[in-house]
XYZ file of C-alpha atoms in Angstrom:
665
model
C 25.083 -4.110 33.466
C 27.829 -6.732 33.300
C 30.558 -6.426 30.700
C 30.376 -8.833 27.754
C 32.546 -11.933 27.921
C 35.336 -12.458 25.360
C 33.190 -15.087 23.647
C 30.308 -12.611 23.323
C 32.669 -9.992 21.891
C 33.929 -12.496 19.324
C 30.393 -13.535 18.368
C 29.366 -9.902 17.838
C 32.398 -9.120 15.690
C 32.127 -12.401 13.783
C 28.457 -11.691 12.997
C 29.455 -8.455 11.258
C 32.259 -10.184 9.371
C 29.964 -12.995 8.245
C 27.343 -10.506 7.047
C 30.050 -8.711 5.082
C 31.299 -12.045 3.714
C 27.796 -13.038 2.584
C 27.251 -9.716 0.805
C 30.655 -10.011 -0.855
C 29.985 -13.567 -2.056
C 26.633 -12.506 -3.523
C 28.352 -9.598 -5.279
C 30.966 -12.029 -6.556
C 28.210 -14.151 -8.061
C 26.990 -11.096 -9.986
C 30.473 -9.809 -10.896
C 32.694 -12.889 -11.250
C 36.430 -12.371 -11.140
C 36.397 -8.888 -9.577
C 39.641 -8.842 -7.609
C 38.545 -6.406 -4.895
C 35.633 -8.684 -3.962
C 37.898 -11.714 -3.735
C 40.313 -9.765 -1.516
C 37.477 -8.566 0.735
C 36.175 -12.111 1.208
C 39.681 -13.393 1.929
C 40.292 -10.684 4.561
C 37.026 -11.551 6.301
C 37.963 -15.237 6.422
C 41.468 -14.439 7.661
C 40.114 -12.262 10.481
C 37.550 -14.870 11.569
C 40.233 -17.546 11.606
C 42.630 -15.491 13.733
C 39.979 -14.227 16.147
C 38.468 -17.708 16.494
C 41.801 -19.180 17.518
C 42.389 -16.301 19.939
C 39.044 -16.715 21.731
C 39.087 -20.520 21.922
C 36.811 -21.330 18.972
C 39.189 -23.970 17.653
C 36.700 -25.683 15.340
C 35.871 -22.326 13.777
C 39.556 -21.584 13.252
C 40.277 -25.027 11.798
C 37.365 -25.021 9.343
C 37.950 -21.428 8.300
C 41.614 -22.215 7.700
C 40.657 -24.987 5.264
C 38.025 -22.745 3.674
C 40.582 -19.948 3.344
C 43.166 -22.286 1.817
C 40.711 -23.477 -0.818
C 39.506 -19.919 -1.490
C 43.104 -18.778 -1.938
C 43.200 -20.667 -5.243
C 40.492 -18.329 -6.494
C 42.421 -15.370 -5.149
C 45.545 -16.430 -7.019
C 43.613 -16.591 -10.275
C 44.014 -20.363 -10.668
C 40.262 -20.969 -10.945
C 37.312 -18.868 -12.007
C 34.222 -17.870 -10.075
C 31.053 -19.813 -10.852
C 27.511 -19.853 -9.486
C 28.106 -23.293 -7.973
C 31.227 -22.025 -6.246
C 29.341 -19.079 -4.743
C 26.579 -21.415 -3.510
C 29.087 -23.723 -1.780
C 30.948 -20.731 -0.306
C 27.645 -19.426 1.112
C 27.003 -22.858 2.641
C 30.492 -22.709 4.189
C 29.662 -19.291 5.621
C 26.481 -20.700 7.162
C 28.464 -23.570 8.685
C 30.917 -21.117 10.263
C 27.988 -19.236 11.793
C 26.546 -22.452 13.212
C 29.950 -23.347 14.696
C 30.093 -19.954 16.389
C 26.515 -20.109 17.710
C 26.667 -23.749 18.852
C 30.222 -25.150 18.798
C 29.253 -28.471 20.384
C 25.971 -29.091 18.581
C 27.137 -28.686 14.987
C 27.995 -31.936 13.205
C 31.536 -32.066 11.749
C 30.328 -34.178 8.819
C 28.564 -31.116 7.377
C 31.809 -29.175 7.266
C 33.651 -32.104 5.728
C 31.043 -32.352 2.966
C 31.312 -28.610 2.252
C 35.104 -28.742 2.055
C 34.847 -31.734 -0.280
C 32.560 -29.733 -2.570
C 34.951 -26.800 -2.450
C 37.842 -29.063 -3.282
C 35.933 -30.457 -6.260
C 34.969 -27.031 -7.616
C 38.263 -25.297 -6.898
C 39.834 -28.076 -8.261
C 41.894 -30.790 -8.028
C 43.062 -32.635 -11.099
C 42.871 -36.402 -11.377
C 46.151 -36.682 -9.502
C 44.847 -34.497 -6.668
C 47.110 -31.544 -7.412
C 45.770 -28.005 -7.747
C 45.319 -26.707 -11.283
C 48.304 -25.011 -12.818
C 47.978 -21.261 -13.193
C 47.182 -19.980 -16.614
C 49.893 -18.041 -18.479
C 47.926 -14.838 -17.974
C 47.882 -15.417 -14.245
C 51.529 -16.455 -13.971
C 53.190 -13.229 -15.001
C 51.765 -10.904 -12.294
C 52.721 -13.321 -9.524
C 56.261 -14.032 -10.725
C 58.808 -12.407 -8.372
C 60.996 -9.675 -9.839
C 64.705 -10.391 -9.998
C 65.805 -7.618 -7.627
C 62.865 -6.938 -5.318
C 60.288 -4.183 -4.876
C 60.073 -0.486 -4.197
C 57.129 0.487 -1.969
C 55.693 3.908 -1.223
C 53.431 3.849 1.833
C 50.920 6.536 2.863
C 48.464 5.706 5.658
C 45.211 7.318 6.702
C 45.879 9.876 9.472
C 43.411 8.090 11.790
C 45.163 4.723 11.550
C 46.708 4.962 15.026
C 43.290 5.437 16.644
C 42.271 2.037 15.285
C 45.086 0.372 17.222
C 47.280 -0.328 14.169
C 51.049 0.072 14.539
C 52.661 0.859 11.147
C 56.095 -0.013 12.537
C 54.937 -3.610 12.966
C 54.060 -3.661 9.265
C 57.567 -2.488 8.434
C 58.931 -5.313 10.592
C 56.817 -7.769 8.586
C 58.425 -6.430 5.413
C 61.874 -6.981 6.940
C 60.932 -10.596 7.541
C 60.635 -11.009 3.758
C 64.180 -9.829 3.125
C 66.673 -6.940 3.509
C 64.965 -3.531 3.514
C 66.016 0.081 3.249
C 63.364 2.237 4.931
C 63.202 6.023 4.525
C 60.654 8.086 6.446
C 58.930 11.063 4.810
C 58.543 13.805 7.420
C 57.657 16.834 5.307
C 53.959 16.741 6.321
C 54.697 17.053 10.050
C 53.442 20.355 11.553
C 55.178 22.467 14.164
C 55.558 20.914 17.610
C 52.784 22.997 19.197
C 50.313 21.771 16.538
C 51.381 18.120 16.655
C 48.716 15.574 17.563
C 50.324 12.273 18.653
C 47.233 10.326 17.559
C 47.383 11.582 13.960
C 49.741 9.761 11.589
C 51.426 12.140 9.127
C 54.556 10.121 8.396
C 54.981 8.179 5.165
C 57.660 5.665 4.218
C 59.626 4.646 1.148
C 60.896 1.066 1.278
C 63.332 -0.780 -0.969
C 62.761 -4.501 -0.423
C 65.531 -6.685 -1.834
C 63.829 -10.077 -1.831
C 62.430 -12.514 -4.351
C 58.917 -12.386 -2.878
C 55.956 -12.231 -5.247
C 53.667 -9.215 -5.533
C 50.830 -10.928 -3.651
C 53.172 -11.895 -0.810
C 54.180 -8.267 -0.369
C 50.576 -7.038 -0.602
C 49.498 -9.588 2.027
C 51.558 -7.705 4.624
C 49.004 -4.878 4.356
C 45.979 -7.161 3.990
C 44.037 -5.637 6.894
C 44.829 -1.966 6.280
C 44.425 -1.713 2.502
C 41.243 0.332 2.923
C 43.138 2.839 5.089
C 46.257 3.406 3.013
C 47.711 4.081 -0.408
C 50.305 1.563 -1.595
C 52.483 2.135 -4.670
C 54.382 -1.049 -5.578
C 56.744 -1.557 -8.508
C 59.778 -3.696 -9.338
C 62.914 -2.340 -7.784
C 64.944 -2.266 -10.999
C 62.214 -0.286 -12.811
C 61.973 2.105 -9.873
C 65.715 2.722 -9.954
C 65.632 3.362 -13.683
C 62.767 5.848 -13.249
C 64.617 7.597 -10.451
C 67.765 7.836 -12.583
C 65.788 9.256 -15.505
C 64.225 11.856 -13.239
C 67.674 12.805 -11.943
C 69.061 13.184 -15.469
C 66.161 15.471 -16.343
C 67.188 17.775 -13.515
C 64.214 17.020 -11.330
C 64.955 17.496 -7.681
C 61.550 16.383 -6.410
C 60.412 12.788 -6.021
C 58.399 10.928 -8.622
C 54.754 10.977 -7.558
C 52.772 7.801 -8.239
C 49.074 8.062 -9.153
C 46.947 8.526 -6.053
C 49.981 9.164 -3.827
C 51.064 12.475 -2.347
C 54.751 13.422 -2.424
C 54.878 14.529 1.158
C 52.481 12.474 3.200
C 49.073 10.840 3.338
C 46.771 10.566 0.318
C 44.749 13.707 1.013
C 47.883 15.869 1.051
C 48.052 15.601 -2.750
C 45.241 18.108 -3.192
C 47.109 20.904 -1.469
C 49.273 21.820 1.526
C 48.033 20.820 4.957
C 47.660 23.423 7.658
C 48.026 20.943 10.451
C 46.799 17.560 11.612
C 43.174 16.544 11.241
C 41.239 17.237 14.418
C 38.798 14.970 16.193
C 35.834 16.572 14.463
C 37.205 15.560 11.075
C 37.850 11.904 11.882
C 35.033 9.410 12.055
C 34.974 6.827 14.820
C 32.467 4.322 16.123
C 31.889 2.605 19.439
C 30.136 -0.728 19.976
C 27.371 -0.373 22.591
C 25.031 -3.079 23.869
C 21.445 -2.665 22.701
C 20.250 -3.032 26.315
C 22.180 0.065 27.333
C 20.529 2.095 24.588
C 17.123 0.866 25.755
C 17.963 1.859 29.314
C 19.160 5.282 28.136
C 15.902 5.746 26.235
C 13.923 4.875 29.373
C 15.857 7.454 31.402
C 15.297 10.104 28.726
C 11.600 9.258 28.773
C 11.467 9.787 32.522
C 13.302 13.090 32.073
C 10.746 14.212 29.487
C 7.897 13.392 31.902
C 9.626 15.261 34.750
C 10.232 18.234 32.447
C 6.532 18.326 31.546
C 5.623 18.397 35.236
C 8.118 21.199 35.841
C 6.666 23.236 32.977
C 3.160 22.734 34.371
C 4.239 23.883 37.832
C 5.998 26.914 36.337
C 2.774 27.848 34.580
C 0.888 27.847 37.908
C 3.320 30.259 39.602
C 4.089 33.793 38.500
C 7.820 33.342 39.100
C 9.972 34.550 36.176
C 13.023 32.702 37.496
C 11.172 29.383 37.671
C 9.724 29.929 34.199
C 13.187 30.621 32.773
C 14.609 27.450 34.331
C 11.650 25.416 33.054
C 12.187 26.724 29.519
C 15.900 25.899 29.667
C 15.215 22.386 30.957
C 12.640 21.910 28.209
C 15.152 22.980 25.556
C 17.882 20.713 26.917
C 15.577 17.709 27.327
C 14.303 18.136 23.768
C 17.873 18.159 22.423
C 18.795 15.160 24.566
C 15.692 13.337 23.340
C 16.560 14.019 19.696
C 20.184 12.961 20.225
C 19.200 9.753 21.994
C 16.654 8.882 19.348
C 19.290 9.599 16.709
C 21.603 7.080 18.368
C 18.881 4.443 18.150
C 18.300 5.143 14.461
C 20.184 2.759 12.189
C 20.223 2.510 8.375
C 17.731 0.016 7.071
C 20.565 -1.430 4.966
C 21.381 -3.629 7.963
C 17.994 -5.304 7.369
C 17.891 -5.233 3.579
C 21.225 -7.029 3.260
C 19.782 -10.300 4.573
C 17.180 -10.538 1.830
C 19.712 -10.798 -0.995
C 20.590 -14.244 0.310
C 16.905 -15.135 0.740
C 16.086 -14.258 -2.878
C 19.241 -16.020 -4.076
C 18.266 -19.264 -2.317
C 14.580 -19.088 -3.331
C 15.520 -18.411 -6.940
C 17.700 -21.515 -7.016
C 15.122 -23.664 -5.171
C 12.179 -22.706 -7.395
C 14.120 -22.535 -10.649
C 13.080 -18.928 -11.248
C 15.798 -16.424 -12.203
C 15.121 -13.390 -9.970
C 16.954 -10.094 -9.708
C 16.827 -8.441 -6.276
C 17.102 -4.649 -6.065
C 17.289 -2.617 -2.839
C 16.716 1.142 -2.839
C 16.832 3.687 -0.034
C 19.188 1.614 2.117
C 20.427 4.743 3.887
C 16.906 5.416 5.231
C 17.094 5.317 9.028
C 14.633 3.608 11.352
C 14.562 2.862 15.071
C 16.575 -0.279 15.836
C 13.588 -1.886 17.582
C 11.459 -1.330 14.488
C 14.100 -2.935 12.277
C 14.322 -6.006 14.525
C 10.550 -6.541 14.440
C 10.272 -5.793 10.730
C 12.482 -8.688 9.627
C 9.882 -11.492 9.792
C 7.090 -9.613 7.947
C 9.462 -8.756 5.107
C 10.600 -12.382 4.871
C 6.956 -13.439 4.369
C 6.346 -10.747 1.751
C 9.486 -11.542 -0.241
C 8.836 -15.296 -0.128
C 5.291 -14.669 -1.412
C 6.613 -12.405 -4.166
C 9.043 -15.076 -5.407
C 6.676 -18.031 -4.941
C 3.323 -16.540 -6.011
C 4.247 -13.335 -7.836
C 7.121 -14.139 -10.208
C 6.038 -16.493 -12.993
C 7.926 -19.468 -14.356
C 10.389 -18.539 -17.147
C 8.155 -20.151 -19.791
C 5.101 -18.131 -18.715
C 7.151 -14.927 -18.653
C 8.324 -15.639 -22.187
C 4.692 -16.140 -23.321
C 3.779 -12.794 -21.739
C 6.665 -11.053 -23.516
C 8.595 -10.419 -20.294
C 12.286 -10.787 -19.570
C 13.269 -14.262 -18.396
C 14.612 -12.838 -15.131
C 11.996 -11.582 -12.683
C 12.548 -8.501 -10.565
C 11.831 -7.843 -6.906
C 12.492 -4.369 -5.518
C 12.671 -3.530 -1.819
C 12.346 0.233 -1.426
C 12.488 2.399 1.710
C 11.898 6.135 1.908
C 10.858 8.830 4.346
C 7.301 10.146 4.068
C 6.877 12.928 6.597
C 6.970 11.464 10.099
C 6.777 7.948 8.694
C 8.934 5.511 6.766
C 7.440 3.499 3.917
C 8.895 0.115 2.988
C 7.618 -1.376 -0.273
C 8.022 -4.841 -1.763
C 7.379 -4.736 -5.509
C 7.501 -7.508 -8.060
C 6.956 -7.580 -11.818
C 5.012 -10.831 -11.751
C 1.511 -11.780 -12.833
C -0.314 -9.667 -10.257
C -3.219 -10.775 -8.056
C -6.100 -12.811 -9.451
C -9.116 -11.109 -7.840
C -11.580 -13.748 -9.139
C -9.538 -16.570 -7.641
C -9.228 -14.754 -4.304
C -12.981 -14.152 -4.193
C -13.763 -17.781 -5.065
C -11.436 -19.055 -2.350
C -12.944 -16.660 0.216
C -16.478 -17.834 -0.661
C -15.342 -21.448 -0.392
C -13.977 -20.811 3.111
C -17.087 -18.869 4.155
C -15.231 -15.597 4.631
C -17.700 -13.722 2.416
C -21.209 -14.420 1.150
C -21.498 -15.607 -2.471
C -21.935 -12.634 -4.788
C -21.153 -10.061 -2.082
C -20.393 -6.603 -3.453
C -16.719 -5.914 -2.674
C -14.318 -3.314 -3.990
C -10.959 -4.388 -5.414
C -9.213 -3.183 -2.245
C -11.600 -5.235 -0.085
C -10.951 -8.336 -2.193
C -7.195 -7.846 -1.815
C -7.710 -7.383 1.919
C -8.992 -10.957 2.146
C -5.393 -12.121 1.739
C -4.756 -10.972 5.315
C -7.485 -13.198 6.782
C -6.149 -15.949 9.087
C -5.800 -19.284 7.320
C -6.379 -17.841 3.856
C -4.300 -19.254 0.986
C -4.813 -19.563 -2.769
C -2.057 -22.175 -3.183
C -3.386 -25.271 -4.961
C -0.897 -27.601 -3.295
C 0.965 -27.690 -0.018
C 4.699 -26.994 -0.284
C 7.600 -25.930 1.890
C 6.895 -22.328 0.923
C 3.118 -21.981 0.822
C -0.298 -23.560 1.228
C -0.862 -23.462 4.990
C -2.516 -20.039 5.081
C -0.120 -18.486 7.580
C 2.048 -15.545 6.722
C -0.009 -12.587 5.532
C -2.184 -12.490 8.655
C 1.018 -12.588 10.739
C 2.378 -9.718 8.659
C -0.757 -7.656 9.310
C -0.709 -8.278 13.063
C 2.977 -7.457 13.352
C 2.699 -4.215 11.380
C -0.347 -3.120 13.372
C 1.610 -3.920 16.543
C 4.211 -1.446 15.307
C 1.468 1.188 14.877
C 1.841 0.859 11.113
C -0.487 0.175 8.198
C -0.383 -1.949 5.021
C -1.372 -0.895 1.502
C -1.655 -3.489 -1.269
C -1.974 -2.634 -4.947
C -1.823 -4.943 -7.941
C -2.085 -4.721 -11.718
C -2.824 -7.943 -13.637
C 0.178 -8.946 -15.680
C 2.342 -6.132 -14.308
C 2.964 -7.124 -10.684
C 2.069 -6.381 -7.081
C 3.252 -3.811 -4.558
C 2.857 -4.157 -0.783
C 3.664 -0.954 1.118
C 4.266 -0.830 4.865
C 3.848 2.569 6.519
C 5.680 2.763 9.826
C 6.397 5.391 12.484
C 10.038 6.412 12.845
C 10.253 5.214 16.436
C 8.299 3.358 19.101
C 9.740 5.273 22.052
C 8.760 8.970 21.992
C 6.299 10.621 19.617
C 4.597 13.967 19.224
C 0.937 13.654 20.147
C -2.235 15.718 20.166
C -3.723 15.778 23.670
C -7.549 15.721 23.731
C -10.255 15.463 26.399
C -13.269 13.182 26.204
C -15.472 13.586 29.277
C -13.177 13.784 32.291
C -10.443 11.626 30.727
C -7.570 12.687 28.470
C -6.225 10.803 25.475
C -3.385 11.185 22.981
C -3.692 10.979 19.198
C -0.362 10.464 17.319
C 0.279 13.778 15.611
C 1.667 12.076 12.485
C -1.842 10.715 11.751
C -3.660 14.036 12.256
C -4.616 15.916 9.081
C -6.755 18.754 10.455
C -9.144 19.800 13.211
C -12.595 21.315 12.636
C -15.630 22.239 14.726
C -18.505 19.736 14.886
C -21.770 21.034 13.315
C -25.170 20.684 14.923
C -25.850 17.104 16.035
C -28.846 15.048 15.093
C -28.561 12.412 17.797
C -27.054 9.680 15.628
C -24.080 7.640 16.798
C -22.079 8.101 13.583
C -22.274 10.824 10.941
C -20.486 12.193 7.903
C -18.713 15.481 7.385
C -18.479 17.244 4.057
C -14.907 18.513 3.994
C -14.510 20.591 0.842
C -16.565 18.135 -1.185
C -15.181 14.928 0.367
C -17.369 12.812 2.665
C -15.551 11.856 5.856
C -17.267 9.620 8.463
C -16.706 10.545 12.079
C -16.874 8.555 15.303
C -18.057 10.000 18.612
C -15.394 9.057 21.121
C -17.781 9.707 24.020
C -19.951 6.797 22.906
C -17.006 4.582 21.954
C -15.173 5.167 25.251
C -18.369 5.270 27.347
C -17.584 8.668 28.843
C -19.857 9.926 31.612
C -21.581 13.302 31.804
C -23.076 15.572 29.174
C -21.066 16.431 26.047
C -19.582 19.879 25.541
C -21.654 22.396 23.655
C -18.948 22.948 21.016
C -17.212 19.706 20.247
C -14.226 19.321 17.933
C -13.457 16.799 15.166
C -9.889 15.558 14.701
C -9.521 14.236 11.143
C -7.022 11.369 11.041
C -5.823 9.118 8.227
C -4.445 5.586 8.004
C -3.941 3.400 4.959
C -5.475 5.972 2.615
C -8.730 6.183 4.634
C -9.842 9.218 6.653
C -12.245 9.455 9.567
C -13.046 12.090 12.164
C -12.734 11.590 15.920
C -15.145 13.742 17.940
C -13.711 15.008 21.231
C -14.937 17.487 23.825
C -11.771 19.587 23.797
C -8.355 19.815 22.106
C -5.754 20.593 24.765
C -2.695 20.985 22.503
C 0.402 19.069 21.455
C 2.210 16.814 23.884
C 5.607 15.129 23.832
C 4.492 11.557 24.404
C 6.637 8.881 26.037
C 5.010 5.598 25.034
C 4.498 2.952 27.703
C 3.297 -0.490 26.617
C 0.087 -1.882 28.055
C 0.233 -4.957 30.260
C -0.490 -8.484 29.023
C -3.909 -8.245 30.695
C -4.834 -5.649 28.058
C -3.535 -7.639 25.076
C -7.037 -7.905 23.578
C -7.709 -4.150 23.799
C -7.470 -2.852 20.232
C -8.630 0.744 20.725
C -5.372 1.792 22.423
C -1.760 1.265 21.367
C -0.191 2.276 24.694
C -0.232 4.849 27.457
C 1.759 7.859 28.588
C 2.242 9.886 31.751
C 1.213 13.537 31.685
C 2.861 16.459 33.386
C 0.566 16.260 36.432
C 1.470 12.586 36.961
C -1.783 11.149 35.632
C -1.940 8.612 32.801
C -3.413 9.105 29.349
C -4.185 6.360 26.870
C -2.836 6.589 23.297
C -5.506 5.955 20.674
C -4.745 3.376 17.988
C -5.616 5.326 14.852
C -5.428 2.283 12.582
C -8.039 0.395 14.604
C -10.300 3.429 14.851
C -10.131 3.991 11.095
C -11.045 0.345 10.537
C -14.018 0.730 12.892
C -15.268 3.977 11.325
C -17.206 2.538 8.372
C -19.433 4.650 6.135
C -22.888 4.883 7.713
C -25.298 7.593 8.792
C -25.835 11.066 7.398
C -23.437 13.951 6.890
C -23.176 17.592 7.918
C -21.741 20.516 5.966
C -18.510 22.036 7.233
C -17.424 25.353 5.806
């Protein structure tokens, strides 16, 4: 694989910064005036501006500079945060992204209009000058008469990030005369010294008339990795003199600052520098390399299965021992590789805050967006393919689910609607739910629309779940008028197809007047799964083990193509795979039933033999088999032959209640 170009590196880093900026601006809209949020947004803009100029994105650097200059008025406390200001800042963020993605195709007039809006909101007076700072904001920024005393303590891992603290001290010297004293008491003995661990702190007396913000700006990009105590120099001298008069020989310790080193040293003496295992670090890796690594691990798993099968055919203890060791190592490598591919779903959930924010403003419906379970991990490929279905579901929830403020008031509800996006682990699956507190589904209206379109016969007997399932029919829509958000009947059927393509299922529940919940049930990964290997006729198939509930023996047959089982009082229909898959030869005398579940429905799959569990490396079917719904993929067995993976969701849908049933003890 070729190394990424500098422009690609910048685009990747800028994408993360812009995502962080968007989240910060949305937080700022909810918590106006919070200084840490303003500082975080300013740092992101400053980094994008500098990196853009470095990598030749001059238009990005120029626009971001103007954006940063306008935003600095907010940072200085000269203007207050408003909803309109957040909206314009989000538009500016979008414009920066478009400049990065397509520098030549983005019209400059858009940026000029955004900056004009910013200038209007951040405010110019009639004479064009910026607003004067309020008295409350003037005092903190006024420079002290004699300068500042600084106490610096950096995170021990700062050097590994490429930051040179001596350069920061040089920046302080540029502000005025400095007296710098190093604190060396936290240094260990020479044999325990790690040159990559920073255990030196500094005390600095800066004799300059610079304001507090000017001094803090020196450490703008390392504030999250340091503790900074800053006070006027004359007050610091007075405090030091008072401590001396009281007979104190030790230094005055500021809150959150250790006397002898980095912040964590305050809790007790250090026994030495922090080792590699204690420091967290990350490495940017191309997604294609992870996919290639997963392919190689899959091939290793297949080769290991073949080795284990060969070892079982030969009575050689040495070969068996090697096969067991290879199996153990390949299993650990598989788990590690899959763990690398797992990413928190927060990377997906973060985008929907902006979606709800924009839809709320467009439709005039106040909506609160809540995300839960953001630390739930899912395969990166799953997250990429899950984005579009969730966009459809959230748009439907805001457009169709949440009522107008007047209707909510009539129903005794809060004026602000609520949409919750919740992720959680459920065994070998992850469930992602979209819940709203709107009006719920109108079953009578759905039925009437389905009859009008000829989807169901008039007066057909349907359960509530079956009526709700009509929403997933292609071209189905209950919208009375066509709009930019709804009315064309596309969306829910796309959601269903995408989720089924991910080997997942959809559950939909609704309570009139209380809201609707759509739950997506998804496998953890699409690469390697645990499967149950079965035989039907001469062929072998794999059933995903996460869908298997139990296995029982098939009672006496009565010649029908589909029967029921009585499993502890519950009727479960079963499907004979021999008939479905057109297997040749006579069936086994003692067949087995594998009970599987999907979407709250259970059916039994009748097979000739259960061969055991199998570590399944999933291979996609070719485009020629795109219309085959019975199988979700294929795998290679230990003897080199292929086995098809049964699509449990499709089989459950096909296994309707018909026929008789047999008792199972």
